[in-house]
Amino acid sequence: MSLITTSAMLLATSAAVFAVGLIPTPLAAQPALAGTAAEDDAIRPFRVDIPDGALADLRRRIAATKWPKRETVTDASQGVQLATMQALARYWATEYDWRKVEARLNTLPQFMTNIDGLDIHFIHVRSPHPNALPVIITHGWPGSIIEQLKVIDPLTNPTAHGGSASDAFDVVIPSLPGHGFSGQPTAPGWDPQHIARAWVALMKRLGYTRFVAQGGDWGDAVSEQMAVQAPPELIAIHTNMPATVPDEIAKALQFGDPAPAGLSTDERHAFDQLDFFYKHGLAYAQEMSNRPQTLYGIEDSPIGLAAWMLDHDIRSYELIARVFDGQPEGLTRDDILDNVTLYWLTNTAVSSARLYWENKLAFFAPKNITIPVAVSVFPDEIYAAPRSWAEKAFPRMIHYNRLDKGGHFAAWEQPETFVRELRAAFKPLR
Amino acid sequence: MSFLTTSVAVLLAASAAAAGLIPTRLAAQSATAAEDTSIRPFRADIPEEALVELRRRIAATRWPDQETVADQSQGIQLAKIKPLVEYWGTGYDWRKAEAKLNALPQFMTRIDGVDIHFIHVRSPHPNALPLVMTHGWPGSVFELLKTVGPLTDPPAHRGRAQDAFDLVLPSMPGYGFSGKPTDTGWGPDRIARAWAELMKRLGYTRYVAQGGDWGSPVSSAMARQAPAGLLGIHINLPAIVPPEVAAALATGAGPPAGLSEKERATFDELSAAAKMGNRSYAVMMGTRPQTIGYAVADSPAGLAAWMLGHPGFGTWTYSSSDPEKSPDEVLDDVSLYWLTNTAASAGRLYWEYGGRSPAFSAPERTAEISLPVAITVFPGESYRAPESWARRAYRNLIYFHEVDRGGHFAAWEQPELFTKEIQAAFRPLR
């Protein structure tokens, strides 16, 4: 474990705990040792408090970046472009202020609890409205809890955001193992199935006996696994990156074959999106699935980390490139750097990559889910799941909607639409 | 452009001017002149501050936690890379590597708009056969240095004068001290044409070519193009996999019927390598070279790990009886990439090549080669070419030999054996 993470954790956790006076000192002083202690069901308050030294070191490293030469093309076909990275670096090293997002996080009730030997960090906001529906929302890679910050208030306090009290949710937003302020597993086994079981344990520990789950990216994989496990407390899931790709389509994509005959317009569009992703955009996932540890460079270089994270999928990258070119859209420069900086300051570049290595599930293949599923399809997602595929993948589909704007980071980029979708999706279950 | 490259260019100009070979003005503006066919002497002379800066960065490396497994299945293990990088920052001496290069006649000449660095050692023996040998990734001219003495002056190395070669060892565009292309198109075919021009410029009218790794597609492209004077090639990473076997590998189906025992063994090697994701690095650089470029350009540890992640280093058999020497050899190579800031530019060659594997005969168009081809199979290579497949792929196969030791970096690991192979392979063409 790095010095920075250790000191950040100690400072953050112990200070908060002492202040609140919830647990005795000896226990509070040991949060970094979590994982060695016998299972402890305590839920400890958590505050973020990154030492100034870590922020100064980050700025110094950005300023000292040794740059590659510019790409030899005039588009994004070789990856993240130098002009975007240099604009990002300038802003990151000079104007960007981590303390703002830290303050925002610290206005939210954050906690740490040990599940299966691992510290899990989570935000937990209870709605002021009675009978709010508890939802556990899971981020993905290269995302974090930062993705979900904009939807917390509208979901928990709908009457202040164009909704009715009957739309209210209690919101639980955990950091995946190896991500953000959650602990970093030191042994294998934290695959999406394990995380799904941990999330159910977390919800039960919070006293919830009837809840829903939501996610895109890894959050989809985890939510779908919760649905596969189908604990009685879980009544439905909502996904914005559903795994629906039929077997024959997956085979054609894998072998680089042309699209099968007879696809509808939506199916053909999804096929073409996936085909592009398989041919040009899958390499980062392959690298992290096969050799996550070899990526020492993204742990040691802030710009290397940022570039690696910006290149998740071509539409998100194009959006982010436009933002750093001075055209803020759904995301701002601060949004993007809050997220990258969180990875940097928590030293989770490689530990987060290990989730790809852990995962043995075919990402887009249907998972045999029998509980109710709600689907929102954002057009710039890696693929826009056609209704026909979704209906086959989810025999009890309670909601399907194709939106006209938004991409992979739906909650982050289109929070209002995302909130409307969640309200509509779960309304029949309340 | 990095200040390092600039300094090297300036130094180069200075040394050329000092040697009185070309006017100072010309040397300083080589990048802008219309194709200047002069051949300028070159010496490597990295500024001291670049070495200090490298050591400073190494000392400041931010390491990830240890991998969560006890083997190499997640990539380069922390316990393997960390001591090597620490030695790089404390005990390793680049000046020794530089002295090795500067002990040889080195030159720079501009071909097709790019400065090409090359070592050129003429044999003391008359009628030596000129040979252009091409390195690969993550290699460099350092791979080939140990063969210079034995190939150019065999009697001094228990060989015969009639086996002597005049040796030309170029650095590929984007590699080492060669220039970095600023436009696209510098794949093996264009490099092959540049090498033919180089040999012509050196006055050679009868010569042969050799290569492993990238040197193999480059040498094979030369053979396909059959420029005047090229008599034949020797390769140690041949494109031998027949189309029906390629199809079986692509679909993950079992081996085609009727394979011989040797063919089956090769099929199994290729199949296992695919399952283990051994080519993830190549897929990454083949699709998004710029994205990984930032981290490996900015982090010495990241660069070292990325390069050592090549399976060739996994089966490194050590050329020296003294294994202690081996870290220096690896670090000479890694340092060259670092100090010339070629981590990203070198990766672009994979993009130019579409990220494909060089093992397959059809995409490499081996059927179009009518010039004599010689092959040596080293047992530690990522796959062992069966003679039956080699004969199908190369219709004019004049030499095929399987040796009992050596791996991907054959010339580096087993220079004496490698030399014997080259001598034997080209004997019929003299």
mmCIF file of N, CA and C in Angstrom, chain A residues 19 35 38 45-46 81 112 125 153 155 173 176 188 201 218 226 288 346-347 350 354 359 361 372 390 393 400 420 424:
data_model
loop_
_atom_site.group_PDB
_atom_site.id
_atom_site.type_symbol
_atom_site.label_atom_id
_atom_site.label_comp_id
_atom_site.label_asym_id
_atom_site.label_seq_id
_atom_site.Cartn_x
_atom_site.Cartn_y
_atom_site.Cartn_z
ATOM 1 N N ALA A 19 -14.404 12.540 15.848
ATOM 2 C CA ALA A 19 -15.301 13.685 15.928
ATOM 3 C C ALA A 19 -16.711 13.219 16.288
ATOM 4 N N GLY A 35 -9.594 -6.155 7.057
ATOM 5 C CA GLY A 35 -9.237 -7.306 6.240
ATOM 6 C C GLY A 35 -8.494 -8.315 7.088
ATOM 7 N N ALA A 38 -11.290 -9.862 12.394
ATOM 8 C CA ALA A 38 -12.442 -10.741 12.203
ATOM 9 C C ALA A 38 -13.592 -9.877 11.699
ATOM 10 N N PRO A 45 -18.611 6.100 10.139
ATOM 11 C CA PRO A 45 -18.653 7.314 9.306
ATOM 12 C C PRO A 45 -17.310 7.526 8.619
ATOM 13 N N PHE A 46 -17.354 8.132 7.473
ATOM 14 C CA PHE A 46 -16.136 8.354 6.700
ATOM 15 C C PHE A 46 -16.145 9.753 6.125
ATOM 16 N N GLN A 81 -5.818 12.136 -28.172
ATOM 17 C CA GLN A 81 -4.951 13.049 -28.909
ATOM 18 C C GLN A 81 -4.163 13.974 -27.994
ATOM 19 N N MET A 112 -17.977 3.547 5.993
ATOM 20 C CA MET A 112 -17.090 2.450 5.661
ATOM 21 C C MET A 112 -17.583 1.264 6.468
ATOM 22 N N VAL A 125 -27.672 8.098 1.504
ATOM 23 C CA VAL A 125 -28.552 9.245 1.744
ATOM 24 C C VAL A 125 -29.986 8.756 1.860
ATOM 25 N N ASP A 153 -29.540 14.076 -5.038
ATOM 26 C CA ASP A 153 -30.603 14.936 -4.512
ATOM 27 C C ASP A 153 -31.940 14.728 -5.234
ATOM 28 N N LEU A 155 -33.021 12.106 -6.638
ATOM 29 C CA LEU A 155 -33.600 10.806 -6.293
ATOM 30 C C LEU A 155 -34.132 10.787 -4.862
ATOM 31 N N ILE A 173 -24.698 4.301 -2.524
ATOM 32 C CA ILE A 173 -23.746 4.326 -3.640
ATOM 33 C C ILE A 173 -22.387 3.837 -3.135
ATOM 34 N N LEU A 176 -16.770 0.332 -5.678
ATOM 35 C CA LEU A 176 -16.401 -1.061 -5.952
ATOM 36 C C LEU A 176 -15.096 -1.411 -5.232
ATOM 37 N N PRO A 188 -7.288 -12.970 -4.810
ATOM 38 C CA PRO A 188 -8.291 -13.020 -5.880
ATOM 39 C C PRO A 188 -9.660 -13.440 -5.360
ATOM 40 N N ALA A 201 -25.454 -8.025 1.138
ATOM 41 C CA ALA A 201 -25.105 -7.982 2.565
ATOM 42 C C ALA A 201 -25.130 -6.547 3.081
ATOM 43 N N TRP A 218 -19.612 -1.806 -15.069
ATOM 44 C CA TRP A 218 -19.511 -2.836 -14.031
ATOM 45 C C TRP A 218 -20.749 -2.826 -13.139
ATOM 46 N N MET A 226 -26.684 -9.615 -9.087
ATOM 47 C CA MET A 226 -27.630 -9.586 -7.958
ATOM 48 C C MET A 226 -28.963 -10.175 -8.404
ATOM 49 N N MET A 288 -6.394 -5.125 -19.480
ATOM 50 C CA MET A 288 -6.692 -5.206 -18.046
ATOM 51 C C MET A 288 -7.209 -6.599 -17.675
ATOM 52 N N THR A 346 -6.210 7.855 -4.660
ATOM 53 C CA THR A 346 -6.429 6.622 -3.917
ATOM 54 C C THR A 346 -5.546 5.478 -4.419
ATOM 55 N N ASN A 347 -4.660 5.769 -5.391
ATOM 56 C CA ASN A 347 -3.754 4.724 -5.914
ATOM 57 C C ASN A 347 -4.519 3.495 -6.399
ATOM 58 N N VAL A 350 -4.313 0.407 -10.785
ATOM 59 C CA VAL A 350 -4.108 -1.021 -11.061
ATOM 60 C C VAL A 350 -5.122 -1.878 -10.306
ATOM 61 N N ARG A 354 -7.899 -4.698 -11.947
ATOM 62 C CA ARG A 354 -7.958 -6.134 -11.637
ATOM 63 C C ARG A 354 -9.372 -6.696 -11.711
ATOM 64 N N ASN A 359 -13.128 -10.855 -13.684
ATOM 65 C CA ASN A 359 -14.383 -11.180 -14.351
ATOM 66 C C ASN A 359 -14.214 -12.302 -15.375
ATOM 67 N N LEU A 361 -17.160 -13.550 -16.801
ATOM 68 C CA LEU A 361 -18.466 -13.556 -17.479
ATOM 69 C C LEU A 361 -18.338 -12.857 -18.830
ATOM 70 N N PRO A 372 -37.791 -8.900 -12.307
ATOM 71 C CA PRO A 372 -38.079 -7.753 -13.185
ATOM 72 C C PRO A 372 -36.842 -6.895 -13.472
ATOM 73 N N ALA A 390 -33.386 -7.144 -25.777
ATOM 74 C CA ALA A 390 -33.654 -6.956 -24.347
ATOM 75 C C ALA A 390 -34.819 -7.841 -23.891
ATOM 76 N N ALA A 393 -33.477 -11.274 -23.428
ATOM 77 C CA ALA A 393 -32.544 -11.384 -22.292
ATOM 78 C C ALA A 393 -33.280 -11.275 -20.960
ATOM 79 N N TYR A 400 -38.722 -0.277 -20.851
ATOM 80 C CA TYR A 400 -37.712 -0.167 -21.901
ATOM 81 C C TYR A 400 -37.910 1.177 -22.558
ATOM 82 N N ARG A 420 -35.417 10.695 -14.292
ATOM 83 C CA ARG A 420 -36.764 10.420 -14.824
ATOM 84 C C ARG A 420 -36.931 8.944 -15.152
ATOM 85 N N ALA A 424 -39.620 6.375 -13.465
ATOM 86 C CA ALA A 424 -40.603 5.676 -14.303
ATOM 87 C C ALA A 424 -40.426 4.163 -14.203
#
